[in-house]
Tab-separated table of C-alpha atoms (C1' of nucleotides) in Angstrom:
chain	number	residue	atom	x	y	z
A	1	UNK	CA	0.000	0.000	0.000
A	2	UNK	CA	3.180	2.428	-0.774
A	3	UNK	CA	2.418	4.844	-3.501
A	4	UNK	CA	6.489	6.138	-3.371
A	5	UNK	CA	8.240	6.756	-6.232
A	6	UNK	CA	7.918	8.670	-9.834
A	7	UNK	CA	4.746	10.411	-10.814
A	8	UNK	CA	3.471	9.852	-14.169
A	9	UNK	CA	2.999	12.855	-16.826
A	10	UNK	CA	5.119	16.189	-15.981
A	11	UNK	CA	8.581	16.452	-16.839
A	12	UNK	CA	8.781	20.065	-16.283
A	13	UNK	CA	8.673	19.982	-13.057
A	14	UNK	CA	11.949	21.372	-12.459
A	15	UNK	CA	10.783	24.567	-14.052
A	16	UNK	CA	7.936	24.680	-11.823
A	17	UNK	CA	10.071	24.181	-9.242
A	18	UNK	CA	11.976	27.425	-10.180
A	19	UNK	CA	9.373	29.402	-10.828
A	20	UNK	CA	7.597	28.467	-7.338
A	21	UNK	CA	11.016	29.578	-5.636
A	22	UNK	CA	11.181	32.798	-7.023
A	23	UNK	CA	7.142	33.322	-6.153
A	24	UNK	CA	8.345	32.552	-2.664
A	25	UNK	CA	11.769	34.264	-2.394
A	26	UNK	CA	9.726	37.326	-3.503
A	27	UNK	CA	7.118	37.069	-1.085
A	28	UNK	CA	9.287	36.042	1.801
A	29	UNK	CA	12.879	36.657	1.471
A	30	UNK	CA	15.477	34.445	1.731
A	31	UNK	CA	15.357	33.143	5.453
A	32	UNK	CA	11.950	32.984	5.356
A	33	UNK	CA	11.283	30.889	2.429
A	34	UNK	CA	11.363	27.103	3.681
A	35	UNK	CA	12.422	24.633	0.747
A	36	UNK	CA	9.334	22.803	2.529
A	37	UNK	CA	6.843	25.748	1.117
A	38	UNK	CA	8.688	26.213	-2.257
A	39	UNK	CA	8.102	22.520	-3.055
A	40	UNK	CA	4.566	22.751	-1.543
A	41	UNK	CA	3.921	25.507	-4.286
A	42	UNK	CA	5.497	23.234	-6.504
A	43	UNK	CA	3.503	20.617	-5.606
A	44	UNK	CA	6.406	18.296	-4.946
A	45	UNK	CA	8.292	16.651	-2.177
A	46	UNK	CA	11.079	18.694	-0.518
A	47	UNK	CA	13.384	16.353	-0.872
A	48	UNK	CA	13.127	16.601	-4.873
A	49	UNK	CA	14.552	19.885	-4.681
A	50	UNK	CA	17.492	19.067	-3.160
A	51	UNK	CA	17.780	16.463	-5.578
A	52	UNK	CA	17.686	18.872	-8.591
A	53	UNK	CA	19.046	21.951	-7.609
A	54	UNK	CA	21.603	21.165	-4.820
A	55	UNK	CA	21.279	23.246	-1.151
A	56	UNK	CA	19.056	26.564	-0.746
A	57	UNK	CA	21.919	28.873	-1.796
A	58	UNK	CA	22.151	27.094	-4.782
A	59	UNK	CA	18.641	27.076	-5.510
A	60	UNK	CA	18.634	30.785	-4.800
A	61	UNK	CA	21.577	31.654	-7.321
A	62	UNK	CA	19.728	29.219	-9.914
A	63	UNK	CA	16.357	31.360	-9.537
A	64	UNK	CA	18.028	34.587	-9.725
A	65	UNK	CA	19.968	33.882	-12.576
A	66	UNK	CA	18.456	33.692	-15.666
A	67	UNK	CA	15.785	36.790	-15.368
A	68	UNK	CA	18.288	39.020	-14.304
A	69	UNK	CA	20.471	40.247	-17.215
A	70	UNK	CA	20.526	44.236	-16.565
A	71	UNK	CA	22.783	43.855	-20.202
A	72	UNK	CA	19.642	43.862	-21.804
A	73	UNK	CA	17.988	46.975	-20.418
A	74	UNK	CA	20.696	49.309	-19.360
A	75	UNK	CA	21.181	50.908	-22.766
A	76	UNK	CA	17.746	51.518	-22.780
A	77	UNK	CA	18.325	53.710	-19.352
A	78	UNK	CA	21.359	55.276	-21.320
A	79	UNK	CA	19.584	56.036	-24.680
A	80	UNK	CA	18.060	59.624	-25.185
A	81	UNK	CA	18.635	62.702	-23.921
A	82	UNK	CA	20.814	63.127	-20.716
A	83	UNK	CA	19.106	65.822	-19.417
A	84	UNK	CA	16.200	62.907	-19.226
A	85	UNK	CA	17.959	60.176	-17.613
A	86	UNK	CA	16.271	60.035	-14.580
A	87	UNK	CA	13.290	60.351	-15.302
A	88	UNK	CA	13.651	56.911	-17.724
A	89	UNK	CA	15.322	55.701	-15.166
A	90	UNK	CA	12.480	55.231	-13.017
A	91	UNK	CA	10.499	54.547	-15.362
A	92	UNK	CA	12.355	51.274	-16.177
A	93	UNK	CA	12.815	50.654	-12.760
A	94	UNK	CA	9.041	51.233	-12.373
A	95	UNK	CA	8.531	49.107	-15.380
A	96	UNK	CA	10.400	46.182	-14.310
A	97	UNK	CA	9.458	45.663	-10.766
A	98	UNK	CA	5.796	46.025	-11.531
A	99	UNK	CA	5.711	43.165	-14.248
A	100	UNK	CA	5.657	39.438	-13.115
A	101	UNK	CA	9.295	39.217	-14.270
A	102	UNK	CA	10.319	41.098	-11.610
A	103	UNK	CA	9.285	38.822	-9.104
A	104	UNK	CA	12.862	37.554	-9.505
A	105	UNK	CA	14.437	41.015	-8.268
A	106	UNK	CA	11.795	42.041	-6.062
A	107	UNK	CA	13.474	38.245	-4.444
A	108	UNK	CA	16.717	39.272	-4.482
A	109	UNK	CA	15.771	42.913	-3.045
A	110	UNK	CA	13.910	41.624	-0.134
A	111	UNK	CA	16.118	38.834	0.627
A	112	UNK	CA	19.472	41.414	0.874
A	113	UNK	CA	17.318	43.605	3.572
A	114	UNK	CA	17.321	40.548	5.990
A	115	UNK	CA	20.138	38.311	5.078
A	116	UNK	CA	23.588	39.025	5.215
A	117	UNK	CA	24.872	37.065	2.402
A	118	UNK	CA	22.343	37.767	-0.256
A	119	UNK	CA	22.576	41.182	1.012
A	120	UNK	CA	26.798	41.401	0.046
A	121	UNK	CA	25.590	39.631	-3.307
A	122	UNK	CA	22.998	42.440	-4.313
A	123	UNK	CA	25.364	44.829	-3.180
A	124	UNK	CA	28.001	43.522	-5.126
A	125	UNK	CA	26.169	43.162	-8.150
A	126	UNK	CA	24.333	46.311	-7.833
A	127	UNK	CA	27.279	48.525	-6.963
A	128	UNK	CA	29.424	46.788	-10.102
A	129	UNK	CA	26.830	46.050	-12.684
A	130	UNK	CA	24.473	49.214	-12.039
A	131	UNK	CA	25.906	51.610	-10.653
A	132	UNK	CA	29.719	51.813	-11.952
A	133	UNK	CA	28.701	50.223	-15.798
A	134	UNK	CA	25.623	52.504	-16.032
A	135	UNK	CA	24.884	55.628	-13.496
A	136	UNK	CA	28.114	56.605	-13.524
A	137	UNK	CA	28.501	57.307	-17.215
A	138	UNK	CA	25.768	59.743	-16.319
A	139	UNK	CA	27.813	61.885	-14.686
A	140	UNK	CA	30.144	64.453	-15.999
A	141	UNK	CA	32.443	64.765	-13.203
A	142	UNK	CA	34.589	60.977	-12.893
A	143	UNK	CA	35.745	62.170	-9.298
A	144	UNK	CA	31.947	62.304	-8.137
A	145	UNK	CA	30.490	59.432	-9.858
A	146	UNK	CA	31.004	57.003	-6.865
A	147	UNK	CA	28.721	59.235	-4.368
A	148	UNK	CA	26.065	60.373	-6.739
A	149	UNK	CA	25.241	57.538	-7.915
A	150	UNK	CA	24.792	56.393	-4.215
A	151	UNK	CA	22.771	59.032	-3.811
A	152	UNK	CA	20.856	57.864	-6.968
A	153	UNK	CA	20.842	54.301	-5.731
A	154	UNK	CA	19.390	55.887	-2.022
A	155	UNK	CA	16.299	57.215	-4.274
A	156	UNK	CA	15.600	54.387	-5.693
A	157	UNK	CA	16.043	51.567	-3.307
A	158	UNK	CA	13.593	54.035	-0.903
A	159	UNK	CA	11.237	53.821	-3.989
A	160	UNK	CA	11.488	50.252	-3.768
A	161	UNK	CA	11.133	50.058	-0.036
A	162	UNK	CA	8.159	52.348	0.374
A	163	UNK	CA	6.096	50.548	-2.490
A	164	UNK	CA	6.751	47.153	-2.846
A	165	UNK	CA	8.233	46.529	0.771
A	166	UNK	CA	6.079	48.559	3.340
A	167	UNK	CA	3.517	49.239	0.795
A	168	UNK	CA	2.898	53.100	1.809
A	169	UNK	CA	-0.316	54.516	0.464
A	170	UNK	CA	-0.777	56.015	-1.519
A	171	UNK	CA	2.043	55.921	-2.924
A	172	UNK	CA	1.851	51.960	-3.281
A	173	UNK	CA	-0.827	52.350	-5.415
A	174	UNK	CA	-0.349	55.346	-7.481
A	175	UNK	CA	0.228	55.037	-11.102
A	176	UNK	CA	3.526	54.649	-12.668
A	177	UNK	CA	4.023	57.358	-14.684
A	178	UNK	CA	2.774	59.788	-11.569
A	179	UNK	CA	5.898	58.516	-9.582
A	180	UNK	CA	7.898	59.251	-12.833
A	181	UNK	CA	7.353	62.454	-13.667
A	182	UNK	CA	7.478	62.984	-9.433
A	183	UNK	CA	10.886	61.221	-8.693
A	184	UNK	CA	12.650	61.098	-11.875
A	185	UNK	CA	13.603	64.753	-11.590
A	186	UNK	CA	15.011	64.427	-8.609
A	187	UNK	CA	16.706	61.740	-9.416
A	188	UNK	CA	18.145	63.733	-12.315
A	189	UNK	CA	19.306	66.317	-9.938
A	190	UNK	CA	21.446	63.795	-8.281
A	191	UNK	CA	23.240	63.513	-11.581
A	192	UNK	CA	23.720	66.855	-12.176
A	193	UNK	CA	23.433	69.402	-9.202
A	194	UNK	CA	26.262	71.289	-8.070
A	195	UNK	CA	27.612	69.096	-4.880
A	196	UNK	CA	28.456	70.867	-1.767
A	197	UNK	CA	31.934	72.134	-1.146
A	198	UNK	CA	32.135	69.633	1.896
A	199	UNK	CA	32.853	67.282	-0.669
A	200	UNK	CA	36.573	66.169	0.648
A	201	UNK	CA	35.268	65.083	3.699
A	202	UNK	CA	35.027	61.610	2.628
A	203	UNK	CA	34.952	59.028	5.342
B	1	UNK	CA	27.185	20.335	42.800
B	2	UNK	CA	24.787	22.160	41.034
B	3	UNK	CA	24.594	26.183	40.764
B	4	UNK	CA	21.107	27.285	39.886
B	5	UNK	CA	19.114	29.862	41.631
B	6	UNK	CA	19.704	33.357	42.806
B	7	UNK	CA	23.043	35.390	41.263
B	8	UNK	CA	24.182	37.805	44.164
B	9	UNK	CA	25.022	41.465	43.434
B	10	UNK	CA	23.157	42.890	39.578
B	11	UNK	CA	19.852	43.923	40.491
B	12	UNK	CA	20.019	45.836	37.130
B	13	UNK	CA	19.673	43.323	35.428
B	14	UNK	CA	16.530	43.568	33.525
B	15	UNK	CA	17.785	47.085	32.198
B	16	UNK	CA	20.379	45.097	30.732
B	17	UNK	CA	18.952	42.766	29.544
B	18	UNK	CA	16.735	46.034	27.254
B	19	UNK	CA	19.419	47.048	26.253
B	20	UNK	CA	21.151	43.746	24.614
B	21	UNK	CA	17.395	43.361	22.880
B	22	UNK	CA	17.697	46.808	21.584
B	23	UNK	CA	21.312	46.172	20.222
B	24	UNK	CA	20.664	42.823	18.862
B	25	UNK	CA	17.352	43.711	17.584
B	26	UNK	CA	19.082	46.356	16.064
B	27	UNK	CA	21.738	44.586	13.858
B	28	UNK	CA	19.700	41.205	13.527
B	29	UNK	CA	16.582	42.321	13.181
B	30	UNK	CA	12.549	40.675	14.559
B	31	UNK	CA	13.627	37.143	13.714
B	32	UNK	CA	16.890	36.497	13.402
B	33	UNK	CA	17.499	37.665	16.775
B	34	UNK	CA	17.116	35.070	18.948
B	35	UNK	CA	16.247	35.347	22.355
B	36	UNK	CA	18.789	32.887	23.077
B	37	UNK	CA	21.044	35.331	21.466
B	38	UNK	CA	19.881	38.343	23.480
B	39	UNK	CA	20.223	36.651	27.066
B	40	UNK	CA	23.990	35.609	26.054
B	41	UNK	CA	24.076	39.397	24.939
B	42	UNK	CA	23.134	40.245	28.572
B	43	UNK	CA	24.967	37.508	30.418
B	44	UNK	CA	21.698	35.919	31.289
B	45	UNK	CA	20.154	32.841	31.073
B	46	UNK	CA	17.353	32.701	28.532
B	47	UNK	CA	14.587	31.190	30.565
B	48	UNK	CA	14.977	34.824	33.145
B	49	UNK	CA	14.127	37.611	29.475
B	50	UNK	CA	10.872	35.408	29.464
B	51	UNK	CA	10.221	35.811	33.241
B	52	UNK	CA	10.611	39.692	33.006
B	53	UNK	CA	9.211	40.158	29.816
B	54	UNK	CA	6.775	37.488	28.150
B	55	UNK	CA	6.612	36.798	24.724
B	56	UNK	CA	9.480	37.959	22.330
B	57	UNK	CA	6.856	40.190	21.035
B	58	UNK	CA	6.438	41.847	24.640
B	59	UNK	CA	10.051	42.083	24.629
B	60	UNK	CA	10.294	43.998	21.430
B	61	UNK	CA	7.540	46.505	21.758
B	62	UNK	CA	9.198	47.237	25.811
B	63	UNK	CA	12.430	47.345	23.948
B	64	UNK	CA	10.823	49.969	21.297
B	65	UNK	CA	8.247	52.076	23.740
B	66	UNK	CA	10.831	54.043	25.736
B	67	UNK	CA	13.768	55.468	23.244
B	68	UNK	CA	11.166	56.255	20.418
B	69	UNK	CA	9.470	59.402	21.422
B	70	UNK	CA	9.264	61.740	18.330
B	71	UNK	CA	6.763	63.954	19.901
B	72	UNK	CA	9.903	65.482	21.475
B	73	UNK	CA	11.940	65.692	17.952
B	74	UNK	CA	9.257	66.531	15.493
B	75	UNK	CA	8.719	70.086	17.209
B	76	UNK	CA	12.953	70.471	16.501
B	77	UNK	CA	12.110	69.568	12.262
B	78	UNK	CA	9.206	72.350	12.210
B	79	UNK	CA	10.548	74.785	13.723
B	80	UNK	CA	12.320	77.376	11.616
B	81	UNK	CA	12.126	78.638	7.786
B	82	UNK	CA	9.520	76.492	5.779
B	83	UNK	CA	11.604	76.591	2.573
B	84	UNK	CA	14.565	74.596	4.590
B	85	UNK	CA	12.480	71.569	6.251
B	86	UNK	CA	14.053	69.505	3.870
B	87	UNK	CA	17.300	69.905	4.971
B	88	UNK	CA	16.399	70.351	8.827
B	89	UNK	CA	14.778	66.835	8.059
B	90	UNK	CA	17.793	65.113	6.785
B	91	UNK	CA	19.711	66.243	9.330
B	92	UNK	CA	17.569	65.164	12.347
B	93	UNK	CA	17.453	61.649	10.816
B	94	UNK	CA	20.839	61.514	10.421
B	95	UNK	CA	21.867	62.695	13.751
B	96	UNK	CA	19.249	60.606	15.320
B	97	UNK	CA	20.342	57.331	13.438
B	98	UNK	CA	23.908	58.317	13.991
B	99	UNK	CA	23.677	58.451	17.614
B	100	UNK	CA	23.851	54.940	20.066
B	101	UNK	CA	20.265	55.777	20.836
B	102	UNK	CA	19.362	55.335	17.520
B	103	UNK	CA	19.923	51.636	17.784
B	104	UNK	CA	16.688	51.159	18.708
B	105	UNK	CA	15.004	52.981	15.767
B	106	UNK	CA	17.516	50.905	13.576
B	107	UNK	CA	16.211	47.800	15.238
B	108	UNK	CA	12.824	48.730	14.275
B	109	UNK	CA	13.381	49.683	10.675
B	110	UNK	CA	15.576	46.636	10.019
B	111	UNK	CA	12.918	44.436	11.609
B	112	UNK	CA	10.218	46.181	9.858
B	113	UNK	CA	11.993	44.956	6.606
B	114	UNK	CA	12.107	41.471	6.817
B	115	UNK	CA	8.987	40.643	9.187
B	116	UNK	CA	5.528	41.047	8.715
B	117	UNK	CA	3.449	42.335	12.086
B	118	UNK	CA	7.066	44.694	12.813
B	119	UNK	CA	6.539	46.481	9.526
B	120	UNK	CA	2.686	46.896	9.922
B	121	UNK	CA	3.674	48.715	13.421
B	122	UNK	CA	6.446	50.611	12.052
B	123	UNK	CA	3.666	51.298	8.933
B	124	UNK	CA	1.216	52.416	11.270
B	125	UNK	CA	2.951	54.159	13.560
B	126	UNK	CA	5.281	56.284	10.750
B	127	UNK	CA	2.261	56.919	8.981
B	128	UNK	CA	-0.085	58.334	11.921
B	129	UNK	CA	2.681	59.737	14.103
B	130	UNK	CA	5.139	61.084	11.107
B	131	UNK	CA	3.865	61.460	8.062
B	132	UNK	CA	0.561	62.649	8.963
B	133	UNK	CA	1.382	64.874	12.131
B	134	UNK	CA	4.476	66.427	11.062
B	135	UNK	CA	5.264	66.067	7.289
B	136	UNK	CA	1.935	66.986	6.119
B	137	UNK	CA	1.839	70.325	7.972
B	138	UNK	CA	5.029	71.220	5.655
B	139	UNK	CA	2.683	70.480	2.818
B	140	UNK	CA	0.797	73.586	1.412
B	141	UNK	CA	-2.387	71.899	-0.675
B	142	UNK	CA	-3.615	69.653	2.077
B	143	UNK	CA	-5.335	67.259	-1.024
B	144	UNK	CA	-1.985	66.507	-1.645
B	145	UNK	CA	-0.128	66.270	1.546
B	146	UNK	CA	-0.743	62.031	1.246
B	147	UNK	CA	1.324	61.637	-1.935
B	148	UNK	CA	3.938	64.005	-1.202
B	149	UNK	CA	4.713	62.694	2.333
B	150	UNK	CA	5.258	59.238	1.311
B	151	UNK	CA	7.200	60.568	-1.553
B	152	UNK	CA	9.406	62.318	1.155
B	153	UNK	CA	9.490	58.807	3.085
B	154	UNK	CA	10.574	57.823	-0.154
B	155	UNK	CA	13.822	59.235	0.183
B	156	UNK	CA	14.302	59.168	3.544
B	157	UNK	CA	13.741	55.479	3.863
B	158	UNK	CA	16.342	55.203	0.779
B	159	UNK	CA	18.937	57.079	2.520
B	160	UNK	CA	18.349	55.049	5.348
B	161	UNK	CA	18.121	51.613	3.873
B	162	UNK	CA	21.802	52.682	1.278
B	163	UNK	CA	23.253	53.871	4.217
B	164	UNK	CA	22.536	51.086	7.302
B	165	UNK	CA	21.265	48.703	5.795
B	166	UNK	CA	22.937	47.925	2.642
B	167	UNK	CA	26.042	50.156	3.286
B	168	UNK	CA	26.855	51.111	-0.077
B	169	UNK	CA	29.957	53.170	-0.080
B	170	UNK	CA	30.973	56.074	-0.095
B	171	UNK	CA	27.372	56.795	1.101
B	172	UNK	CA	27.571	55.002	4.169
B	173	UNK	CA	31.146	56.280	5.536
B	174	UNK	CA	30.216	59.803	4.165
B	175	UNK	CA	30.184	63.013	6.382
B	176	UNK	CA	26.737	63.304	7.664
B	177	UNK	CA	26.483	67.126	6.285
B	178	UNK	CA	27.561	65.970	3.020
B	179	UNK	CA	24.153	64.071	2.646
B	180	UNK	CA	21.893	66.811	4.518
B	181	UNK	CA	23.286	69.216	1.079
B	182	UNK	CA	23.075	66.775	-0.976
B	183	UNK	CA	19.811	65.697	0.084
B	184	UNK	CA	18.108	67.843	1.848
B	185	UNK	CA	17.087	69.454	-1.610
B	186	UNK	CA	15.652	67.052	-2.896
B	187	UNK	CA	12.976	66.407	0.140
B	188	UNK	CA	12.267	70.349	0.197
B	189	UNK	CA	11.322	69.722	-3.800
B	190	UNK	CA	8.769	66.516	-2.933
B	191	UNK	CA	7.349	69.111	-0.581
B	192	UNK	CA	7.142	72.152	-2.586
B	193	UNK	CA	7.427	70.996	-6.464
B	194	UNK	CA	4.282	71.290	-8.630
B	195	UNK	CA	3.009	68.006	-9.225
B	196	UNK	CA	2.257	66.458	-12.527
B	197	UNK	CA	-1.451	66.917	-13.796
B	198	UNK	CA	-1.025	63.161	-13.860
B	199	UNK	CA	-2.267	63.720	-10.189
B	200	UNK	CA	-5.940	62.349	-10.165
B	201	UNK	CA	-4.994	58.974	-11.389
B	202	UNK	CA	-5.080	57.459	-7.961
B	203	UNK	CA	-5.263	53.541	-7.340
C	1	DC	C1'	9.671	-8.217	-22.799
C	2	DG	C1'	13.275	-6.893	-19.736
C	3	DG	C1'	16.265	-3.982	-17.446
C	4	DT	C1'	18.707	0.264	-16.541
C	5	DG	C1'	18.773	4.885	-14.904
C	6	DA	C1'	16.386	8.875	-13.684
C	7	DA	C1'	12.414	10.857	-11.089
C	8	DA	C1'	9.980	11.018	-7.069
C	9	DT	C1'	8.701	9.927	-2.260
C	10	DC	C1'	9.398	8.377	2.618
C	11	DA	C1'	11.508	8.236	6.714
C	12	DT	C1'	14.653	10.211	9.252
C	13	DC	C1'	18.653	13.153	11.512
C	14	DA	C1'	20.656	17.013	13.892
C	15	DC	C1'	19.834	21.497	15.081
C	16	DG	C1'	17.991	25.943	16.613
C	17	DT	C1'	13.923	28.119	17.903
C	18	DG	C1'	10.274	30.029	21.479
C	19	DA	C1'	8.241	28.638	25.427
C	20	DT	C1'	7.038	26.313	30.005
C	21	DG	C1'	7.366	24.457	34.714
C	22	DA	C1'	9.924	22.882	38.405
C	23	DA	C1'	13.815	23.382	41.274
C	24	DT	C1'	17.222	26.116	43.516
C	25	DT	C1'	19.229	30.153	45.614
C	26	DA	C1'	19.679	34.895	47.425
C	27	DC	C1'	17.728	38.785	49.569
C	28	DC	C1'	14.702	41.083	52.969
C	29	DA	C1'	11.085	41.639	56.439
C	30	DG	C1'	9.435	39.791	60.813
D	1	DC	C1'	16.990	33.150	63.031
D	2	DT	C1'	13.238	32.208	60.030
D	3	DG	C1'	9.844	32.516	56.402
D	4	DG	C1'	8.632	33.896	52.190
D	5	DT	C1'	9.128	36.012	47.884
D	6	DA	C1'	11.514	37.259	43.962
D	7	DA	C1'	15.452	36.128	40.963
D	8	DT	C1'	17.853	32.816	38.501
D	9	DT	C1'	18.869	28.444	36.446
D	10	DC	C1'	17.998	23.622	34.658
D	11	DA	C1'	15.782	20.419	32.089
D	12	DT	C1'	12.644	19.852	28.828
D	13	DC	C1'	8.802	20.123	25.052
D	14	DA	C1'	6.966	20.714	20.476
D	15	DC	C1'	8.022	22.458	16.283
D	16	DG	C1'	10.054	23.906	11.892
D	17	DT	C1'	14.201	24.013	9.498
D	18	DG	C1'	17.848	22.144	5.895
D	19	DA	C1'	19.732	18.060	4.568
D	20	DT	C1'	20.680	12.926	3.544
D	21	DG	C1'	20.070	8.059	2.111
D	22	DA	C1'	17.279	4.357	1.089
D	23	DT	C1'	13.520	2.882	-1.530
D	24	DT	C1'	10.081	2.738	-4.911
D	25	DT	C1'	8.124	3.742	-9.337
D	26	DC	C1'	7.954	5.333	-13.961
D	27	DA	C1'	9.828	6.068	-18.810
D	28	DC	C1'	12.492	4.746	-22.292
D	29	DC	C1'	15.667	1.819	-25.187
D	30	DG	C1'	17.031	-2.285	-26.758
DNA sequence: CGGTGAAATCATCACGTGATGAATTACCAG
DNA sequence: CTGGTAATTCATCACGTGATGATTTCACCG
């Protein structure tokens, strides 16, 4: 009266598998997410997951890395008119996060805010792939690339926070292009505003 | 040969054992910080932080209630000229957050990121005691006083999450009046900017 | 038809967690 | 000196976690 071993029909279950993991990374973060309820949304025993995709970190790394390839969309942030670039900034940021796709970064956000490992991999990513290969060409001055785009990357992350994080209203609900046309300016005035002669004081 | 009961001398004990929450609380955050953790913190055995205080969750709000008082600090942000809240802003959160009392709000914040019922009290209690009671009086149209003060929470959670949190450099080893000019700006403009007629497209 | 290897499940293990109740000790009033 | 009460510790419990190894079943190929 055992009913163990293989199922019949699906063979993609290791998709499913991935795709419940980054649902639940998203949702949860990276502590919180137990392999027991990503293989529950799977439908699948716990145990299988190990089998595929070796331990949790690995599982993580697998989930996060095929729909994140900021390659693909950073010349779109970089194409037009500088004097624009925050505001379509945002707007892919906006853009992004919002679609089911991002589920996979809205993962890897949360997770970094309460673990410290995923948190040095965002932050390593971020700081190299974003920040240094893209914002910074946005600047005109080399010697104050590193802290504006800090400063850009402290705008956005508190977009991220407030909306998809602590879900402030309104603002968690307003439309897109609203938060644009509010934030990307500022944004832009990270890029270019005069900085304050403080500016040697560095650490 | 056995050692339980009574520990002569400490009668200060329980103070100490608030204030190993609040620091553990504040680098862990909710979860990760395990009571377990805390009583080492305070030298303590873990069975005694449940005899004083309950539940963890008892624990956490009696670690919270005393060092968070804003209705002492929010007077400090309105007073002086209107056009300059946004820098008077920056610089009381920095020199709040900066401080070793600020460990507690940092405790809160980080907790609030990564658990659920710590980021519906930080949600509630930002919103009625912050946003709405001191923020919105720097707003002019009252109909938009909502959207603008989360917008300013916007950046002020950003700063808060680049700079503690995350700890992007050079942000986060940066001169404290370095950010308040470079910042502070940007707030006054969420406050006094004209907003995009995008405005009545709500939810 | 058979058999080989992958897919899937079951039954655990070791561990850390929050929490509880009993036992032990120190302090203080009488 | 003697109770009694509060402070402190010990020994657990029940639970959820990540992980492992054995075992069973299916699919496919010859």
């Amino acid at each position: 009266m055992k009913r163990s071993g293989r199922r019949p029909g699906n063979q993609d279950t290791r998709s499913s598998i991935l795709d419940s993991a980054r649902r639940t990374f998203a949702e949860k973060g990276y502590d919180k997410a137990s392999i027991r309820a990503i293989a529950a949304g799977a439908g699948v025993d716990p145990a299988l997951v190990h089998h595929y995709f070796g331990t949790k970190e690995q599982l993580f790394l697998a989930a996060m890395n095929a729909p994140i390839n900021p390659a693909e969309m950073i010349p779109r942030a970089l194409a037009g008119p500088r004097d624009q670039a925050g505001i379509r900034l945002v707007r892919l940021v906006l853009s992004v996060w919002d679609s089911p796709a991002g589920a996979a970064a809205l993962a890897m956000f949360r997770s970094a805010l309460s673990n410290e490992w995923t948190a040095r991999l965002l932050r390593e990513f971020v700081i190299t792939q974003i920040l240094r290969r893209a914002v910074a060409d946005l600047v005109l001055e080399p010697a104050e690339a590193p802290l504006r785009s800090t400063l850009v990357a402290t705008q956005i992350a508190g977009l991220m926070v407030a909306r998809y994080v602590l879900k402030l209203e309104p603002l968690a609900g307003a439309d897109a292009e609203v938060l644009v046309a509010a934030i990307g300016p500022n944004v832009q005035r990270f890029l270019d505003d005069p900085m304050p002669e403080v500016f040697k004081a560095g650490s």
